[in-house]
Coordinates of C-alpha atoms in Angstrom, one line a residue:
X940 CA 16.4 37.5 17.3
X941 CA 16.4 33.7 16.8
X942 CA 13.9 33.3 19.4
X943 CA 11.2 35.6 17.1
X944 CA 12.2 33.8 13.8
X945 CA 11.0 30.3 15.1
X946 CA 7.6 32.0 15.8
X947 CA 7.5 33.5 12.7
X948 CA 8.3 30.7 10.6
X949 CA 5.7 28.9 12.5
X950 CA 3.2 31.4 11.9
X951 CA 4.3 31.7 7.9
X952 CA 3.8 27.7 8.0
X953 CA 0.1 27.5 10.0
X954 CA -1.1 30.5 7.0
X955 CA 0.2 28.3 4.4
X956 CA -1.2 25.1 5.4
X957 CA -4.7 27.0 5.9
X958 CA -4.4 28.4 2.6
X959 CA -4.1 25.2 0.8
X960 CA -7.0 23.7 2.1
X961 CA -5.6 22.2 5.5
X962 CA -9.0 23.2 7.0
X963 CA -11.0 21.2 4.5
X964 CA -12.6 18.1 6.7
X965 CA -14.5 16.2 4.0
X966 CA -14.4 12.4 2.7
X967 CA -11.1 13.3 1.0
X968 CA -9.1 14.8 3.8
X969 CA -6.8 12.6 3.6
X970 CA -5.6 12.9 0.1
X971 CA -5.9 16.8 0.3
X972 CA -3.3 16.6 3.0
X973 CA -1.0 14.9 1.0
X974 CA -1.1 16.5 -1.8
X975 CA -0.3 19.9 -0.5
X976 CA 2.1 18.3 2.0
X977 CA 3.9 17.0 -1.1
X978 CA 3.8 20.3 -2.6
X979 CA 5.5 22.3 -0.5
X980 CA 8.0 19.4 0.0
X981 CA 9.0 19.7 -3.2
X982 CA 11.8 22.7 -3.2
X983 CA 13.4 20.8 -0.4
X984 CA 13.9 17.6 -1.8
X985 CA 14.2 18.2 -5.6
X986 CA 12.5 15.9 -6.7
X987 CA 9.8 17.5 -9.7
X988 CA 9.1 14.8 -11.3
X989 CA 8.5 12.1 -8.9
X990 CA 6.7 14.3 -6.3
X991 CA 4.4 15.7 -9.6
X992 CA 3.2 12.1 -10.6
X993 CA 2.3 11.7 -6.3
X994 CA 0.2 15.2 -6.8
X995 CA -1.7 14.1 -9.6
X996 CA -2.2 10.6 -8.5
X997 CA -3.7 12.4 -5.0
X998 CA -5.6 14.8 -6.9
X999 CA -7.2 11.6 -9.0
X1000 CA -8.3 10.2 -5.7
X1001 CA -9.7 13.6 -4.7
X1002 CA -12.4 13.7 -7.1
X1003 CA -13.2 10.1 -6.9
X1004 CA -14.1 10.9 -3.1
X1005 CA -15.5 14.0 -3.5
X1006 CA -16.5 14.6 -7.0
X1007 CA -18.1 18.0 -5.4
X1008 CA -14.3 19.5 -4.5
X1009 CA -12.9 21.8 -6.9
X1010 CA -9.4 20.7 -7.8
X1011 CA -9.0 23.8 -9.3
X1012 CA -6.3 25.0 -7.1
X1013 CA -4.2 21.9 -6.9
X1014 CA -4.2 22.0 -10.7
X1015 CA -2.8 24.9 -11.1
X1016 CA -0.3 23.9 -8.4
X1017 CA 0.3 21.1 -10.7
X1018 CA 0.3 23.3 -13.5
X1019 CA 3.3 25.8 -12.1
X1020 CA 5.6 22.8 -11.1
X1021 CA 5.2 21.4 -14.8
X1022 CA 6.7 24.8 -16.1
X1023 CA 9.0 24.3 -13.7
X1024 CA 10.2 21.2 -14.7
X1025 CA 10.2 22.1 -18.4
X1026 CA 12.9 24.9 -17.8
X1027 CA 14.9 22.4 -15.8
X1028 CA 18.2 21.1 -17.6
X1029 CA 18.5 17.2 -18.0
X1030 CA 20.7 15.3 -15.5
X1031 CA 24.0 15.1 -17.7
X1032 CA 25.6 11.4 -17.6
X1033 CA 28.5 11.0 -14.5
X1034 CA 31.4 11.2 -16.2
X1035 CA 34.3 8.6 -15.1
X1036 CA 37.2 8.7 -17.1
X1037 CA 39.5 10.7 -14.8
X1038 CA 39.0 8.3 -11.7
X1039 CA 42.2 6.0 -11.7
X1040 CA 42.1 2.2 -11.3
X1041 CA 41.5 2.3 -7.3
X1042 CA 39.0 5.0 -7.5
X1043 CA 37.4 3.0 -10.5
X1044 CA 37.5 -0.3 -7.9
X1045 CA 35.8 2.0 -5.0
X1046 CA 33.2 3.2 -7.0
X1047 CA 32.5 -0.4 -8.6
X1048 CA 31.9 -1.4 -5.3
X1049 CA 29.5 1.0 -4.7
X1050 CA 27.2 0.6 -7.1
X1051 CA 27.2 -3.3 -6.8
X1052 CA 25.9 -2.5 -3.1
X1053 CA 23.5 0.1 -4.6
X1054 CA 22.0 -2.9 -7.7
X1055 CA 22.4 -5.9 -5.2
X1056 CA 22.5 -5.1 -1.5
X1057 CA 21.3 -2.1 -0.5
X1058 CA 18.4 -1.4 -3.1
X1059 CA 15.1 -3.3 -1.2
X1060 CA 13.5 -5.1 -4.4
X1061 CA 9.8 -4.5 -3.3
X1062 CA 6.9 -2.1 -4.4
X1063 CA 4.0 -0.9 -1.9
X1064 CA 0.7 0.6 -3.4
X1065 CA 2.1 4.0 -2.0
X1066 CA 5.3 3.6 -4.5
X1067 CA 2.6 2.8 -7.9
X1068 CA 2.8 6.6 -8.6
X1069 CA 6.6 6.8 -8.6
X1070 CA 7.1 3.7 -9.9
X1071 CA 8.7 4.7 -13.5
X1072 CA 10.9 6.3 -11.7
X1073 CA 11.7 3.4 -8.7
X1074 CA 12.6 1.4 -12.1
X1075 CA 14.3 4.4 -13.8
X1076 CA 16.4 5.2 -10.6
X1077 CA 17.5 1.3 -10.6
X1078 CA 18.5 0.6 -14.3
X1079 CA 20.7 4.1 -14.0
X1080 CA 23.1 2.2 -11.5
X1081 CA 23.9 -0.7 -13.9
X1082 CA 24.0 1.8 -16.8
X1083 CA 26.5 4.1 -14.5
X1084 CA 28.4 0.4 -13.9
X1085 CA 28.4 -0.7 -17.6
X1086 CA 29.9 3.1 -17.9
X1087 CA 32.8 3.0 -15.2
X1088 CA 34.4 0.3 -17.1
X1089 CA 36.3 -0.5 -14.4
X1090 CA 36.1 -3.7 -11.7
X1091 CA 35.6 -4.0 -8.4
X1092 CA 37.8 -5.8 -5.8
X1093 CA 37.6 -9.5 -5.8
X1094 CA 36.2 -10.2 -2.3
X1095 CA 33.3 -7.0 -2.9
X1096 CA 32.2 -8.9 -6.4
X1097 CA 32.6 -12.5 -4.2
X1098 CA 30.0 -10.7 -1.7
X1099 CA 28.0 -9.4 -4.2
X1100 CA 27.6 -12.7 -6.0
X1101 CA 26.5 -14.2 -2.4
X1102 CA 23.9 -11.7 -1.9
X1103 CA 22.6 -11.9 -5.5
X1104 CA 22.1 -15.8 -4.8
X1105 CA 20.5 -15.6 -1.3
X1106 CA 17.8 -13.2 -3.3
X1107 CA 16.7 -16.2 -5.4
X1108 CA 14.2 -16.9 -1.8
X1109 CA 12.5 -13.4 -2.4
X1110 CA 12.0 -14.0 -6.3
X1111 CA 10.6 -16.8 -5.6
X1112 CA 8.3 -15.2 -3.1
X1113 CA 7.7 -12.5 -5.5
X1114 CA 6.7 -15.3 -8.4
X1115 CA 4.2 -17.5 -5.9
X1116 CA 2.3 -14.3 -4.8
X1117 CA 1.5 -13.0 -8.5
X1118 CA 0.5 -16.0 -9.7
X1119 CA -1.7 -16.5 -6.6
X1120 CA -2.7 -12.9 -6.9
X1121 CA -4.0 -14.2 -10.5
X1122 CA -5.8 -16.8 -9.3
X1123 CA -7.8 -15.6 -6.3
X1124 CA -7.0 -11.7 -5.7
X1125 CA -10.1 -9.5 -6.3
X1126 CA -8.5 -6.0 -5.5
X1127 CA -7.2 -4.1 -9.1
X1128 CA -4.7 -2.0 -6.4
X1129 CA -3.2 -4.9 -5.3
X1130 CA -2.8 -6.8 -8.7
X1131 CA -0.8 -3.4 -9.7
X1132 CA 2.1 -3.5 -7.0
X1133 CA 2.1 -7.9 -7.8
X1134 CA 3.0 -7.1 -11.0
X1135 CA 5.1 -4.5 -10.7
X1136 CA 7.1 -6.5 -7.6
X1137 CA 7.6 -9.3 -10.2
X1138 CA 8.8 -6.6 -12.8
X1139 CA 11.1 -5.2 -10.0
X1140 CA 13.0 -8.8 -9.2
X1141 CA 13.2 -9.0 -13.2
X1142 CA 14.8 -5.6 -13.3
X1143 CA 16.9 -7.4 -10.7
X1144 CA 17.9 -10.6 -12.4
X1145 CA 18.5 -8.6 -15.7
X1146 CA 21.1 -6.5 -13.9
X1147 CA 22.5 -9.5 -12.0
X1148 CA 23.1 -11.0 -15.4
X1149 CA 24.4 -8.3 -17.0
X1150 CA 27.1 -7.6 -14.2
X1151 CA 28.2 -11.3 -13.9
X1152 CA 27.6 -13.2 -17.4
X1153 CA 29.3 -16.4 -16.6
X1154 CA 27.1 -17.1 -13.7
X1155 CA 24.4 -19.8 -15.4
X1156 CA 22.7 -20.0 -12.2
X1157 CA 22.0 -16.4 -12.2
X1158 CA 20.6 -16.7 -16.1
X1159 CA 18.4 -19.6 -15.3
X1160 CA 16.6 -17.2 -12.7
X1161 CA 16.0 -14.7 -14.7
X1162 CA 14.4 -17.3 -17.2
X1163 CA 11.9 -18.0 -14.5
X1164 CA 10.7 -14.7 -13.9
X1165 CA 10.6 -13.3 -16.9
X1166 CA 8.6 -16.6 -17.5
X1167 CA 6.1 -15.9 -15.3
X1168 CA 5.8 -12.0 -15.8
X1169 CA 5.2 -12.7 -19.4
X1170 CA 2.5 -15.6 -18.6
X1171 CA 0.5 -12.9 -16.3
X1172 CA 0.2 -10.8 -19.1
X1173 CA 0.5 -6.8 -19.0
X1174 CA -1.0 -4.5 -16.1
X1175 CA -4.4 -4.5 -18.0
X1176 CA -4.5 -8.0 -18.2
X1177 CA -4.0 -8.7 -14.3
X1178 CA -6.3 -5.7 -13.3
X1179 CA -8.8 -7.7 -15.5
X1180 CA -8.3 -10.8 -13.5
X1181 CA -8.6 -9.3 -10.4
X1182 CA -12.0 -7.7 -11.5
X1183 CA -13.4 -11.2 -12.8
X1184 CA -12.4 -12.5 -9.3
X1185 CA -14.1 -10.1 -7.6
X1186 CA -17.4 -10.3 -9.3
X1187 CA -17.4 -14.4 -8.7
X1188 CA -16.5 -13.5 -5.1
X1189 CA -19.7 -10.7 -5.3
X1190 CA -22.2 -14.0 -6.5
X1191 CA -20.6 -16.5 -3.8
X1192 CA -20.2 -14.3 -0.6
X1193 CA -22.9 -15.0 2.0
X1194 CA -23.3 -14.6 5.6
X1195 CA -22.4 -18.1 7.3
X1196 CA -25.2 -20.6 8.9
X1197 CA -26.6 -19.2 12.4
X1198 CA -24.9 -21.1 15.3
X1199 CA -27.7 -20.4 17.1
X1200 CA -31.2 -18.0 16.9
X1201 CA -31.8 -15.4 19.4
X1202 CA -34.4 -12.9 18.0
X1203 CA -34.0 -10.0 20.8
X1204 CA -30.0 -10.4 20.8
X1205 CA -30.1 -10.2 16.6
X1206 CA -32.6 -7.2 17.3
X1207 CA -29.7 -5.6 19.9
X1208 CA -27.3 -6.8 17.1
X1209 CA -28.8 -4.9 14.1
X1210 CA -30.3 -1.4 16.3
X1211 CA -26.5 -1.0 17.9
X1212 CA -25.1 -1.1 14.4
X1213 CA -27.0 1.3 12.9
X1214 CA -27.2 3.6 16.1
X1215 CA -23.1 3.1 16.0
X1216 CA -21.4 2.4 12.9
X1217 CA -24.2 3.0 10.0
X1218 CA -23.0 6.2 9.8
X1219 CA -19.6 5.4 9.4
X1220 CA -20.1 2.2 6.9
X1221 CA -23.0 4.5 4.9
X1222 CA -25.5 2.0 5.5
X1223 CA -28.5 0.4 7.2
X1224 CA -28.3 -3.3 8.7
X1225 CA -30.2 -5.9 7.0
X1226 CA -29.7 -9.1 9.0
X1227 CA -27.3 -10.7 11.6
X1228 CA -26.5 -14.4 12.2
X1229 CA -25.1 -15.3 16.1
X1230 CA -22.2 -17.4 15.2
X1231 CA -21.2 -18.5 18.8
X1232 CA -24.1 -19.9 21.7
X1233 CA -21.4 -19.8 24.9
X1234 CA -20.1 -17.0 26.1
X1235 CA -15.8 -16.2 26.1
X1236 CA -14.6 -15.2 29.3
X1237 CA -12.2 -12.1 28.8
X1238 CA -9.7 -12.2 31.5
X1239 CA -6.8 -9.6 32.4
X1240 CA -3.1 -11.5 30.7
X1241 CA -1.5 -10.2 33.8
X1242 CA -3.3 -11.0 36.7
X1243 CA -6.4 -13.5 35.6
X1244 CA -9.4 -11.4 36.8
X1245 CA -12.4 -11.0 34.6
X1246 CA -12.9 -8.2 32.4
X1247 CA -16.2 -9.1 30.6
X1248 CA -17.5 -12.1 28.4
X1249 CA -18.7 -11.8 25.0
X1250 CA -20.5 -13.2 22.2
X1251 CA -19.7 -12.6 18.2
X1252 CA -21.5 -12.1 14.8
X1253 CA -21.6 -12.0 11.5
X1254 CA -23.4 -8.9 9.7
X1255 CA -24.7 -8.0 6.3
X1256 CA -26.0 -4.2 5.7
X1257 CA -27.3 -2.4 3.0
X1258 CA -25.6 1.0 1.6
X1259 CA -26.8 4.3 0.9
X1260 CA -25.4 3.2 -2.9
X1261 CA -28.4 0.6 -2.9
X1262 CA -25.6 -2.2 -2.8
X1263 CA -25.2 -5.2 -0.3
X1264 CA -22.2 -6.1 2.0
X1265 CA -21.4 -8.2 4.0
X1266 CA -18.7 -7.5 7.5
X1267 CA -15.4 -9.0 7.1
X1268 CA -14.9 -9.2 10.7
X1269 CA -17.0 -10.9 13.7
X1270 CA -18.8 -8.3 15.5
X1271 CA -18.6 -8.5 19.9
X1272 CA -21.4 -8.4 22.3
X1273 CA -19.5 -7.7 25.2
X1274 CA -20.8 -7.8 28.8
X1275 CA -18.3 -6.1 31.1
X1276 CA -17.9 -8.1 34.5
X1277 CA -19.4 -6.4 37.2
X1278 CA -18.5 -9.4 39.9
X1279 CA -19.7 -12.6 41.2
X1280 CA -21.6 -14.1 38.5
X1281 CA -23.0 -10.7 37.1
X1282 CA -22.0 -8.9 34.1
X1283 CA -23.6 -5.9 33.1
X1284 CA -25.3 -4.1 29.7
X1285 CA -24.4 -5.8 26.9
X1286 CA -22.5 -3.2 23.8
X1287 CA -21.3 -4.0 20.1
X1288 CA -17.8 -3.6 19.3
X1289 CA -16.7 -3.7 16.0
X1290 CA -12.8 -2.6 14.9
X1291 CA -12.9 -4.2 11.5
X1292 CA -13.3 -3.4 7.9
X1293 CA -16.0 -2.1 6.0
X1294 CA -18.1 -4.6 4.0
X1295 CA -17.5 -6.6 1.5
X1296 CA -20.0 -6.3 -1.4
X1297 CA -22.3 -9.2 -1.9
X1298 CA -25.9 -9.9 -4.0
X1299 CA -28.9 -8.4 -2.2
X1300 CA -30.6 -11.3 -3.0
X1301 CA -28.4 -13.9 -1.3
X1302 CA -28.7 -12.0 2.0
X1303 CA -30.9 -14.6 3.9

């Protein structure tokens, strides 16, 4: 019997995934596999709330991809968990007053490792959707420790106080790269999880404070980031920033002087790229600049034979969207070795980004 189950289940699972779009293979697969992938992983784990705000923000990306997808079934997948949600009961508040003394102690201890030690005081871009509740999961384990009323042992407070000041590195870290995010970065995506890092460590300092009151030091560094959060301004405002950076970057980026001229090798350049990658970048090569005149001997790291040589270069292409970029990344001609002093056909190899957007016009 067991052994026909698994096969079932397996079956029940492959219908499923088919049935929510699994088969769908268009410039949004991605985000269609996640969102149904969250979806069903939602009566496992419990979690409504958080894995709704992940749905929508997937289904958001969706029809910025592929504004010719109907959503209209991951809507109403959205729709049914929202009811669902709506007949759920609150949480009710942990209730402590029949632990004794020692139980009181343990549980202290517990939630000083969850607000100081355990608890990694980051964000990624991947937690931006969840992030009211990343906060609101946090702030419930100093309210549940202003609610114990109780105190933990003194050698677990001693340690916590340790960790709490060897975290004073990371807030740091955390205040450097927002305020260097404000000044330079160009991506709105990236700005967000900056800012909300920094909010995070405040979160942090607040509770550190709040915990242990007669610790100045710990006071005076929440003073500095709370500082600097405020002198970034809100979300809009660094989103903003990173938008004005961008469009300066836009008017300044240009392909770098030639190192040396080669008209049938820029030729080989610019027909390779379109034959290999303008699919893939949506675009048509407009000019390439050689940006090294010897050739780099590729040799095996284990045994010091030659592999091939190569050559690199810098490429700016024009997209279907009538916009300019320019290749973050040095292309390769590579010659593989074929011995003695002979190397054969030369190729392009390219395994970095996709452009950059520069001015047509500064494309020379």
């Amino acid at each position: 019997m067991k052994n026909l189950i698994l096969p079932l289940l397996m079956l029940l699972v492959v219908f499923r995934l088919q049935a929510q779009d699994f088969v769908y293979e268009g410039p949004a697969k991605p985000e269609v596999r996640s969102f149904w992938t969250n979806a069903m992983g939602i009566q496992r784990t419990g979690k409504i709330a958080e894995t709704l705000a992940v749905m929508e923000a997937k289904m958001a990306e969706v029809k910025k991809k592929d504004p010719s997808y109907s959503t209209d079934k991951m809507q109403a997948e959205i729709n049914k968990w929202k009811a669902k949600l709506a007949s759920t009961p609150a949480d009710k508040p942990e209730d402590f007053s029949n632990l004794n003394p020692t139980q009181k102690a343990i549980k202290a201890d517990k939630l000083l490792r969850k607000l100081f030690e355990e608890t990694n005081i980051s964000i990624t871009q991947r937690e931006l959707p969840t992030i009211e509740f990343v906060f609101n999961n946090y702030k419930k384990y100093l309210t549940d420790y202003q609610a114990l009323n109780g105190k933990a042992a003194d050698r677990d407070i001693k340690r916590a106080k340790t960790i709490i000041g060897k975290q004073v590195y990371m807030t740091n870290q955390a205040v450097n790269n927002l305020e260097l995010n404000k000044q330079k970065g160009t991506n709105a995506e990236s700005a967000e999880v900056y800012y909300y890092d920094a909010k995070y460590h405040q979160l942090y300092w607040e509770a550190a404070v709040a915990v242990f009151p007669e610790e100045a030091a710990f006071a005076d560094q929440l003073k500095v980031i709370s500082e600097v959060v405020a002198k970034n301004g809100s979300i809009k405002d660094m989103k903003a920033g990173a938008e004005k950076n961008n469009a300066e970057k836009i008017k300044t980026r240009r392909l770098p002087a030639p190192v040396m001229k080669d008209a049938v090798l820029e030729k080989f350049v610019i027909d390779q790229f379109n034959a290999k990658y303008g699919a893939e970048y949506k675009g048509q090569a407009l000019k390439v600049v050689l940006t090294q005149a010897d050739w780099t001997i590729n040799k095996n790291t284990a045994t010091g034979a030659i592999l091939s040589r190569h050559k690199t270069a810098k490429l700016a292409y024009k997209g279907n969207d009538g916009k300019c970029y320019l290749l973050p990344q040095y292309l390769l001609i590579e010659q593989p070795y074929s011995g003695g002093n002979s190397y054969g056909a030369s190729r392009l190899v390219y395994t970095g980004n996709s452009g950059d957007e520069m001015l047509c016009e500064n494309v020379r």
